[in-house]
Short mmCIF file of N, CA and C in Angstrom, two decimals:
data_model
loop_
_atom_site.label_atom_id
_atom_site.label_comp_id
_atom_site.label_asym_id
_atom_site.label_seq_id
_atom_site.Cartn_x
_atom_site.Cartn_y
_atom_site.Cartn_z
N UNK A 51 0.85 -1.16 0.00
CA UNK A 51 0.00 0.00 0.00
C UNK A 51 0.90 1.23 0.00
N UNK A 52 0.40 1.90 -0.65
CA UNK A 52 1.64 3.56 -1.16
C UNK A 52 0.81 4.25 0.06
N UNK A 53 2.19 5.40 0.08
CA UNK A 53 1.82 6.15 1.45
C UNK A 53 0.68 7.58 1.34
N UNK A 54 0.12 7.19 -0.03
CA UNK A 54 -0.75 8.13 -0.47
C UNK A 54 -2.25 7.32 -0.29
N UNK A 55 -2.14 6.29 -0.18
CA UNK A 55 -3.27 5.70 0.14
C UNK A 55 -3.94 5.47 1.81
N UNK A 56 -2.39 5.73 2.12
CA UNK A 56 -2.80 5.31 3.78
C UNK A 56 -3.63 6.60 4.31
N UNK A 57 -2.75 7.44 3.69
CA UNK A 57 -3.98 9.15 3.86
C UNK A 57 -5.10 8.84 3.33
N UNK A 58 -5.48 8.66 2.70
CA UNK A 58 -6.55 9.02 1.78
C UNK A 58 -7.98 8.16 2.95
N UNK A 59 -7.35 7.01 4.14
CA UNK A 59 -8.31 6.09 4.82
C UNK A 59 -8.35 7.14 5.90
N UNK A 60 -7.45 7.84 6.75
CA UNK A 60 -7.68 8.68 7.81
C UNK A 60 -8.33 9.94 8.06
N UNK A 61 -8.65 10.48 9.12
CA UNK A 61 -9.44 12.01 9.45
C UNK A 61 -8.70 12.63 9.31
N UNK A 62 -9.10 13.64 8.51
CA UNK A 62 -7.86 15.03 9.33
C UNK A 62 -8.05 15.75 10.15
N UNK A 63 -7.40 16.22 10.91
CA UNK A 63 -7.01 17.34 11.88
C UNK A 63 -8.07 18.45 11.82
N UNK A 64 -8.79 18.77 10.86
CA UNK A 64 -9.78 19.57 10.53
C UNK A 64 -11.28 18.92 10.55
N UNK A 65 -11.42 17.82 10.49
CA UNK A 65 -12.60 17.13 10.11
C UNK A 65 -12.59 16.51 11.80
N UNK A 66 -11.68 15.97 12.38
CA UNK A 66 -12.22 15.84 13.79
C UNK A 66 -12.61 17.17 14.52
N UNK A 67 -12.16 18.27 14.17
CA UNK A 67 -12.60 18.99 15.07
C UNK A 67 -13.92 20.14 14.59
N UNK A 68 -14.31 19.85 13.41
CA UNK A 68 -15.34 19.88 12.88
C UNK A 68 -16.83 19.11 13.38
N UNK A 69 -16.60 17.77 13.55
CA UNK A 69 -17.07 16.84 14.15
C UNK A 69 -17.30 17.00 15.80
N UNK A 70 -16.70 17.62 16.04
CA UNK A 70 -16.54 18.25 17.99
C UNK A 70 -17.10 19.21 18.26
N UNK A 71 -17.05 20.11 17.05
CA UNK A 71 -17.68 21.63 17.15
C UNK A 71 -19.24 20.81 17.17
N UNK A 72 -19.54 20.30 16.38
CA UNK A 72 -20.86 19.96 15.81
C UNK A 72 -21.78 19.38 17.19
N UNK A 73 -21.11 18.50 17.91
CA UNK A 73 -21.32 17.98 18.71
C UNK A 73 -21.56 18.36 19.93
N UNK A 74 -20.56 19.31 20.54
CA UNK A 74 -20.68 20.31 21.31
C UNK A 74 -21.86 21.53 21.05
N UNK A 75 -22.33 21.51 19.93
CA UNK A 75 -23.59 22.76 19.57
C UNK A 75 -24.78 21.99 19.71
N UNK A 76 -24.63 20.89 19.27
CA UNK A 76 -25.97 19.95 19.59
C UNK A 76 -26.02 19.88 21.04
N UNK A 77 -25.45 19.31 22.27
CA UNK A 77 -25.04 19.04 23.30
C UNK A 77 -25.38 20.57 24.15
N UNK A 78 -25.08 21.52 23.32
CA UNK A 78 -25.20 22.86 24.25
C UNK A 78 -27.03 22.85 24.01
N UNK A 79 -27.33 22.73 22.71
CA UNK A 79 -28.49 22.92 22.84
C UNK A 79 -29.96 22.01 23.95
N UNK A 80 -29.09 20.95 23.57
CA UNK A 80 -29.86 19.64 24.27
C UNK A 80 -30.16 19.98 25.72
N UNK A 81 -28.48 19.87 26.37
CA UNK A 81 -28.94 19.59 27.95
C UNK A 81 -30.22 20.88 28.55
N UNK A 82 -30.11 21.92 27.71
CA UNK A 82 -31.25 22.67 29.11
C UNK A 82 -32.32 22.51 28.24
N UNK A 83 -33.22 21.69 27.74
CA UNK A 83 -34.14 21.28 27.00
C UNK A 83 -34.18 19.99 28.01
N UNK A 84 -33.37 19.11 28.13
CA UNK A 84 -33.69 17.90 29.17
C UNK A 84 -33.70 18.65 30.52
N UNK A 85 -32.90 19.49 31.12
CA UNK A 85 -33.26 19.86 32.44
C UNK A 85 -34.79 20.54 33.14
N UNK A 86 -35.48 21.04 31.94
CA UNK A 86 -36.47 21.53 31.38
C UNK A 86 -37.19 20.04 31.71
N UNK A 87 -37.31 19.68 31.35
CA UNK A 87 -38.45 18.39 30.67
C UNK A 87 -38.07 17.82 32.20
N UNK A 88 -36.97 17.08 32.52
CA UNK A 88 -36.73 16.34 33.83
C UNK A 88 -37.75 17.41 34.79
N UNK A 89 -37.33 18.44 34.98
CA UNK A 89 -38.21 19.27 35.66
C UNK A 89 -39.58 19.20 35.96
N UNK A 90 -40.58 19.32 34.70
CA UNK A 90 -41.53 19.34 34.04
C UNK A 90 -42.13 17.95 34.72
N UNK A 91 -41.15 16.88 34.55
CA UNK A 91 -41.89 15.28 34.80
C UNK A 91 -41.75 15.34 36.64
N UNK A 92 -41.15 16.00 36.90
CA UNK A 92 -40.67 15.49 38.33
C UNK A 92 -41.88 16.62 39.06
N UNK A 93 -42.71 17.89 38.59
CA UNK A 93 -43.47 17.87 39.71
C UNK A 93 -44.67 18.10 38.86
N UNK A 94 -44.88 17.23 37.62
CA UNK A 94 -46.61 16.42 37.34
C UNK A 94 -46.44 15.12 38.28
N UNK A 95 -45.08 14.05 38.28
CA UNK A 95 -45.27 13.45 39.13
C UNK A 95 -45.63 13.13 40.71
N UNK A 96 -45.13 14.37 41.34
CA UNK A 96 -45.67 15.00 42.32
C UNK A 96 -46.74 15.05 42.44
N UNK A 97 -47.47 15.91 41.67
CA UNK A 97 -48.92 16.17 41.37
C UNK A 97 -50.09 15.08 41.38
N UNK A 98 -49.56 14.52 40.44
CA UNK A 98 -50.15 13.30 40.84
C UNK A 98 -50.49 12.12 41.61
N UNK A 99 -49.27 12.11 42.46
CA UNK A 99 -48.98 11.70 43.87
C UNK A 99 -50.15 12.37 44.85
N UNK A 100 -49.92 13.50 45.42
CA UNK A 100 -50.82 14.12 45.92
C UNK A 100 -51.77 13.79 45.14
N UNK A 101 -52.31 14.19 44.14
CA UNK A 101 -54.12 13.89 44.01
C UNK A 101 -54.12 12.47 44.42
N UNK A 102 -53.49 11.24 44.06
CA UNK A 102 -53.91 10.25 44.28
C UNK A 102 -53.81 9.68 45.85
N UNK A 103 -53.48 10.63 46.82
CA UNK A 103 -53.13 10.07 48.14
C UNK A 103 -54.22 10.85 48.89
N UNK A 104 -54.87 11.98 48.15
CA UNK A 104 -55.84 12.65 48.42
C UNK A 104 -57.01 11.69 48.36
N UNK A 105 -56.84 11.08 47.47
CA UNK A 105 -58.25 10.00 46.94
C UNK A 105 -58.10 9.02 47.54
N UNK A 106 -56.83 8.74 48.27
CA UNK A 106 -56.86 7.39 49.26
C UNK A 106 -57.41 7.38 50.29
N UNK A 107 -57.35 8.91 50.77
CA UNK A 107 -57.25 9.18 51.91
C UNK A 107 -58.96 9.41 52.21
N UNK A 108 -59.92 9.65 51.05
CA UNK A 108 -61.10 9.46 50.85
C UNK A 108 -61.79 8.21 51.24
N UNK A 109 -61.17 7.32 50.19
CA UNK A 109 -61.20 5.78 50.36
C UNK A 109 -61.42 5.32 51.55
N UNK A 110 -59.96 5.81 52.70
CA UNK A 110 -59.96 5.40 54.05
C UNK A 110 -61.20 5.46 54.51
N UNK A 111 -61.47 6.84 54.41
CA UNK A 111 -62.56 7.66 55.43
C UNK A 111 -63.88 6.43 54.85
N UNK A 112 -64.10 6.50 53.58
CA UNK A 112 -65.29 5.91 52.92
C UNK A 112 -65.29 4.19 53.79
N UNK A 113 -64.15 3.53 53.78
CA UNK A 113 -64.06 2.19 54.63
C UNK A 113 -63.98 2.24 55.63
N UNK A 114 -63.27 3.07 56.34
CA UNK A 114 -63.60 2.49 57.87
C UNK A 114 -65.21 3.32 58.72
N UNK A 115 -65.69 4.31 57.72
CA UNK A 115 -66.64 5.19 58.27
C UNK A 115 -66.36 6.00 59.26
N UNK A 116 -65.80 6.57 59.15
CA UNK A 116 -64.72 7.29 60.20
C UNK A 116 -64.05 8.72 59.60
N UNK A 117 -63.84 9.74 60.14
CA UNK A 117 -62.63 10.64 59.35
C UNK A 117 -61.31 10.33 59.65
N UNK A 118 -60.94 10.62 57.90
CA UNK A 118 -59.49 10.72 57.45
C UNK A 118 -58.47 11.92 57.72
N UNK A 119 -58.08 12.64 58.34
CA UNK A 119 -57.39 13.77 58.21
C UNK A 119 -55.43 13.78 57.09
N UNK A 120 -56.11 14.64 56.51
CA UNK A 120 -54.48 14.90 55.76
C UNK A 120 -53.76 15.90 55.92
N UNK A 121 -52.49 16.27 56.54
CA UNK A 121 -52.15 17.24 57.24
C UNK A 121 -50.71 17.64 56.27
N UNK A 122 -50.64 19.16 55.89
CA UNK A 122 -49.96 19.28 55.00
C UNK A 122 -49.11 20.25 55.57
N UNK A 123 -47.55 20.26 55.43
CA UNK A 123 -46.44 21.17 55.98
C UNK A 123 -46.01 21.32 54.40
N UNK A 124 -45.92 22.99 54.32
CA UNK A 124 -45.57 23.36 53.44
C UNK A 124 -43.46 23.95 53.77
N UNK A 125 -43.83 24.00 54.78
CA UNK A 125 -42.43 24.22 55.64
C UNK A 125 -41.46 23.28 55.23
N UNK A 126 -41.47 21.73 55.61
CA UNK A 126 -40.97 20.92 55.02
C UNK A 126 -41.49 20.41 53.64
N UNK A 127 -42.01 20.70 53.25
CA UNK A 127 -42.17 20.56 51.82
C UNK A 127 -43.12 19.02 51.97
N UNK A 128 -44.09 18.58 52.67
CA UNK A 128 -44.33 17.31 52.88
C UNK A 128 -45.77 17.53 53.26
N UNK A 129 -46.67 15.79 53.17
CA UNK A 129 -47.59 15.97 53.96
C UNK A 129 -47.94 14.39 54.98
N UNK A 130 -48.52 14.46 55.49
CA UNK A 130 -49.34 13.14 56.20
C UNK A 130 -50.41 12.90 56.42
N UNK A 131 -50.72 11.11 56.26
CA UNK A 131 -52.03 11.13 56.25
C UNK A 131 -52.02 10.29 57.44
N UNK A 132 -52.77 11.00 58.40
CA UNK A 132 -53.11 10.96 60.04
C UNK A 132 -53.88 9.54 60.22
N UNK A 133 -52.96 8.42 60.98
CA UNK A 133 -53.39 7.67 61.08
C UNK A 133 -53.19 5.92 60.07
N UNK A 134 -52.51 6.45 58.93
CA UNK A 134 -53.01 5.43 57.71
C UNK A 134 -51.34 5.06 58.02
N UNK A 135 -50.75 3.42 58.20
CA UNK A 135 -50.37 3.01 57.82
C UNK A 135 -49.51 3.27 56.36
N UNK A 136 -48.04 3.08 56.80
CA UNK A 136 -47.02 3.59 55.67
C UNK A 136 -47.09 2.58 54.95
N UNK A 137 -46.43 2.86 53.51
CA UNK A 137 -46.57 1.95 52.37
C UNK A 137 -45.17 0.83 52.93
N UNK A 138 -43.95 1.65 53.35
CA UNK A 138 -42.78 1.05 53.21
C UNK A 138 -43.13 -0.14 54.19
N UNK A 139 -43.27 0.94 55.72
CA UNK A 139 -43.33 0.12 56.71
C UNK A 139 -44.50 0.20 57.10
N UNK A 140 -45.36 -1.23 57.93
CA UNK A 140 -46.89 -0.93 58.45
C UNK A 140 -46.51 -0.43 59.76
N UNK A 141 -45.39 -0.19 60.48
CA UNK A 141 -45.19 0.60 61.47
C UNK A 141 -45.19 1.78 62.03
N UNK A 142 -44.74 2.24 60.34
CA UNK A 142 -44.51 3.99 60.76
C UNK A 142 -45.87 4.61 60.04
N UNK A 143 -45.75 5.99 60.24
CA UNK A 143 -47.29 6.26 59.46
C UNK A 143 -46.66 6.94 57.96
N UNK A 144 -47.82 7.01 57.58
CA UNK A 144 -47.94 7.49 55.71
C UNK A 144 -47.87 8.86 55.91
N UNK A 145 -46.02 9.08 55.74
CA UNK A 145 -45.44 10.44 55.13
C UNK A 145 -44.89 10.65 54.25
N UNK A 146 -45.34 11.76 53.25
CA UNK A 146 -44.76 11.60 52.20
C UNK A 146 -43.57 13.20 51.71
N UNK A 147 -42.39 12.87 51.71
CA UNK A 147 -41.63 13.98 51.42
C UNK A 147 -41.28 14.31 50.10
N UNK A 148 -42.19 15.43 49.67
CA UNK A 148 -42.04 15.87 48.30
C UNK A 148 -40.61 16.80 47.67
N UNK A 149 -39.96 17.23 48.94
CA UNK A 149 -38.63 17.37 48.85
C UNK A 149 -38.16 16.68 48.34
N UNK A 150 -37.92 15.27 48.96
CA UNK A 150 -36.72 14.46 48.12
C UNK A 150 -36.88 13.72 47.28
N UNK A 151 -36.02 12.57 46.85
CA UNK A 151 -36.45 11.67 45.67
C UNK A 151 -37.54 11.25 45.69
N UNK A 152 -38.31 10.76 44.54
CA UNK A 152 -37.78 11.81 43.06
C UNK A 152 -38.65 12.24 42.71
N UNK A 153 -39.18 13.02 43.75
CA UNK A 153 -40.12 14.48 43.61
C UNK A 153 -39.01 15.72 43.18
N UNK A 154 -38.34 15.95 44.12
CA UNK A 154 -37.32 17.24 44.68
C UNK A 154 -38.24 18.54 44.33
N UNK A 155 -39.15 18.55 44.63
CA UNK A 155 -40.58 19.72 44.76
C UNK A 155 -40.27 20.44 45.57
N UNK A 156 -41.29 21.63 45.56
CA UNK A 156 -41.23 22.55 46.88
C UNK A 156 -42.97 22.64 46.78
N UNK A 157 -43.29 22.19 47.85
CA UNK A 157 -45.10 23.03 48.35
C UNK A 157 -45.00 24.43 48.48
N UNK A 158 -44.93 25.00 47.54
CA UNK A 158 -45.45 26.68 47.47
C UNK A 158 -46.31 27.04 48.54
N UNK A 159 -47.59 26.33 48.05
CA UNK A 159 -48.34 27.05 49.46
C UNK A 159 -49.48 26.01 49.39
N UNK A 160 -50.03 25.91 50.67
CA UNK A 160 -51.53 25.26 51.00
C UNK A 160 -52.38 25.72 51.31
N UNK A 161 -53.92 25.62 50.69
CA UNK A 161 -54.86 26.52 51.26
C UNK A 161 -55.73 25.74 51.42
N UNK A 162 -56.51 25.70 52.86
CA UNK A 162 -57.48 24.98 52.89
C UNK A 162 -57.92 25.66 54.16
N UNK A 163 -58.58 26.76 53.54
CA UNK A 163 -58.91 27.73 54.57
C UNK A 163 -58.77 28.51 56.06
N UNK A 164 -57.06 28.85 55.23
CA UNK A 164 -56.47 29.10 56.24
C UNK A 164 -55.56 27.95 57.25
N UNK A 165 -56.18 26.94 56.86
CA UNK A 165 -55.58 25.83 56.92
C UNK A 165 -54.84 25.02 56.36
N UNK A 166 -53.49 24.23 57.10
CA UNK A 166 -53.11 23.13 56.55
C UNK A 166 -53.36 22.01 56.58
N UNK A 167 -54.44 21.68 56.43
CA UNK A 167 -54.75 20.30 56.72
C UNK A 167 -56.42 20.24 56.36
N UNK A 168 -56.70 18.81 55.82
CA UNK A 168 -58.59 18.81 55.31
C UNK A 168 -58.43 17.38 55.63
N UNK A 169 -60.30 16.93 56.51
CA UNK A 169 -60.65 15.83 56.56
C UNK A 169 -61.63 15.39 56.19
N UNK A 170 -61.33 13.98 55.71
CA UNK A 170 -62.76 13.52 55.10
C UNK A 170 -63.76 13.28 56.19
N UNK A 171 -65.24 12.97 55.74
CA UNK A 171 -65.45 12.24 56.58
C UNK A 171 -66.28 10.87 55.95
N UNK A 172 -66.85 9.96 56.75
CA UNK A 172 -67.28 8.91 57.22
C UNK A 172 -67.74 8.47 55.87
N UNK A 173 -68.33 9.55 54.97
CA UNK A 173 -68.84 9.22 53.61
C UNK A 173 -67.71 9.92 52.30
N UNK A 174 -66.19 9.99 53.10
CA UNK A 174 -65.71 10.61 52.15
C UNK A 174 -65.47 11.65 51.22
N UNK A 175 -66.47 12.98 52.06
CA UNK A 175 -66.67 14.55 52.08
C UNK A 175 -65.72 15.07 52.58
N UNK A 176 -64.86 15.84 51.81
CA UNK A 176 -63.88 17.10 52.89
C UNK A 176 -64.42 18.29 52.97
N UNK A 177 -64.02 18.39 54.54
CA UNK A 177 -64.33 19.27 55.17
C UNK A 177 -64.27 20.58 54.62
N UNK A 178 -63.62 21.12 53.69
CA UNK A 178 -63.13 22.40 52.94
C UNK A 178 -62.38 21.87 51.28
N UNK A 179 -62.79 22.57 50.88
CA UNK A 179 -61.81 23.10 49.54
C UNK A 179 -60.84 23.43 49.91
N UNK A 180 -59.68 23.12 48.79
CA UNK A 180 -58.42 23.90 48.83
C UNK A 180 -57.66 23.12 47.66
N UNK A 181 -56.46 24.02 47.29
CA UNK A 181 -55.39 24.40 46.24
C UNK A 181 -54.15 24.00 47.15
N UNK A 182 -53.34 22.98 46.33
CA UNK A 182 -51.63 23.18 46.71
C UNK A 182 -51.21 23.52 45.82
N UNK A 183 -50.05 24.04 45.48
CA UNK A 183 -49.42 24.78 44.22
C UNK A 183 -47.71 24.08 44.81
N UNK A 184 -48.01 23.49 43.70
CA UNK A 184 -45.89 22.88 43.45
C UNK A 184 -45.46 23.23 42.69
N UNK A 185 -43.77 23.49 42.97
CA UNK A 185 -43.24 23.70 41.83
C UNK A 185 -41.93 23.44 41.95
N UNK A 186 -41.58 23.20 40.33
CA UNK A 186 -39.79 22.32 40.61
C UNK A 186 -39.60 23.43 39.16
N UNK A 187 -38.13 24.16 39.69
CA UNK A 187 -37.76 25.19 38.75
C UNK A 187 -38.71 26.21 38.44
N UNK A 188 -39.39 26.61 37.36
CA UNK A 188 -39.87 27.17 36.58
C UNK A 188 -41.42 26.53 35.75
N UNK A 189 -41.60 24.93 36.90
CA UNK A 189 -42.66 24.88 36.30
C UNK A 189 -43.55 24.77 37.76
N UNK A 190 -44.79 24.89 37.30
CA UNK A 190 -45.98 24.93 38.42
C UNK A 190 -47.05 23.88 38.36
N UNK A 191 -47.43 23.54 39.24
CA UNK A 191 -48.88 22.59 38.74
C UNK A 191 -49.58 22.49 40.44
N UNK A 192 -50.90 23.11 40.01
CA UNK A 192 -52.04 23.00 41.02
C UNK A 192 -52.92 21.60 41.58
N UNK A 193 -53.11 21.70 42.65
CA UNK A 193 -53.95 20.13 42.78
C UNK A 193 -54.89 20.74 43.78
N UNK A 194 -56.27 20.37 43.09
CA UNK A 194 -57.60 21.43 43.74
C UNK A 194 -58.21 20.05 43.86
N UNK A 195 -58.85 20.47 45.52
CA UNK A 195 -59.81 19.74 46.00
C UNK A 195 -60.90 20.45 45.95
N UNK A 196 -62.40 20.09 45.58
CA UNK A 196 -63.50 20.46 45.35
C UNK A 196 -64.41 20.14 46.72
N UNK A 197 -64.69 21.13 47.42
CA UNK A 197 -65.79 20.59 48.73
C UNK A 197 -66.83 20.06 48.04
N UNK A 198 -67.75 20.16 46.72
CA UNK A 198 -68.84 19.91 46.87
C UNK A 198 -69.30 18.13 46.22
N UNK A 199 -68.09 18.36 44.97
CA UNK A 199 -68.10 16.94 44.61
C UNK A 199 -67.00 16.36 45.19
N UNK A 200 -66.09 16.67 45.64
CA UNK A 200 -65.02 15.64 46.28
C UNK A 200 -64.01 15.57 45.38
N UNK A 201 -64.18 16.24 44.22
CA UNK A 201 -63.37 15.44 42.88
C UNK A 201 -61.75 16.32 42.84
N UNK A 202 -60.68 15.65 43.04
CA UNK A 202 -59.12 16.21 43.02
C UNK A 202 -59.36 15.99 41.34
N UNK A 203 -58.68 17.79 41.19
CA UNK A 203 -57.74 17.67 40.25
C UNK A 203 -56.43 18.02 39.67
N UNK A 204 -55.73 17.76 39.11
CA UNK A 204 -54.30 18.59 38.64
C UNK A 204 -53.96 19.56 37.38
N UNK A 205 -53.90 20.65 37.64
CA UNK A 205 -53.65 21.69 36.75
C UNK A 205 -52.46 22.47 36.18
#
């Protein structure tokens, strides 16, 4: 093989770093488009958490005939449902920290008239309406409890 051929199979010096530039512009563009979106998923997932622990916590009240209370710290970023048995352990009670993995949320604020905290009762009625508002970065999403139909939703 002539030594004009052996060039003719390799990169040059210009074309790898052509190839780097390219890569690096894609890459610049990408990551805050995924930090964005990771964001985005991490407090609908939240969101949805809460509505659905809201509706458990209905459930409770609706089975044992009894009230449920759900008690919400916006301080720690968390809430509890008074009384109910934890998922992990049946020892400890059902707290859920929207701070950490893999929420990493913040509870903006809770309203439930003036209150932190709403209970069902016996037929699964809460006691009050109210709005939590989360948010991770730059995105937001509401989870409204309705006094009259009961019905959580996420916004």
């Amino acid at each position: 093989m002539s030594a004009r051929t052996r060039l003719t199979l390799a990169f040059s010096t210009l074309e790898l770093v052509v190839v780097i530039a390219i890569t690096a512009i894609i890459a610049a563009v990408a990551i805050p488009r995924f930090g964005g979106a990771a964001q985005e998923y991490r407090v609908d997932l939240a969101a949805r958490r809460v509505a659905a622990d809201l509706r458990h916590a209905q459930r409770q009240a609706r089975l044992s005939s009894s009230s449920q209370t759900v008690v919400f710290d916006a301080v720690a970023d968390g809430y509890e449902l008074v009384g109910v048995a934890g998922l992990n352990r049946a020892s400890s009670g059902y707290v859920v920290s929207l701070a950490s993995e893999p929420y990493e949320v913040d509870l903006v604020s809770v309203s439930f008239d003036a209150k932190s905290q709403v209970q069902f009762d016996g037929f699964g009625r809460p006691d009050k309406a109210g709005v939590l508002v989360l948010r991770c970065g730059t995105h937001v999403r509401q989870v409204t409890l309705d006094v009259d139909s009961g019905q959580v939703t996420v916004q």
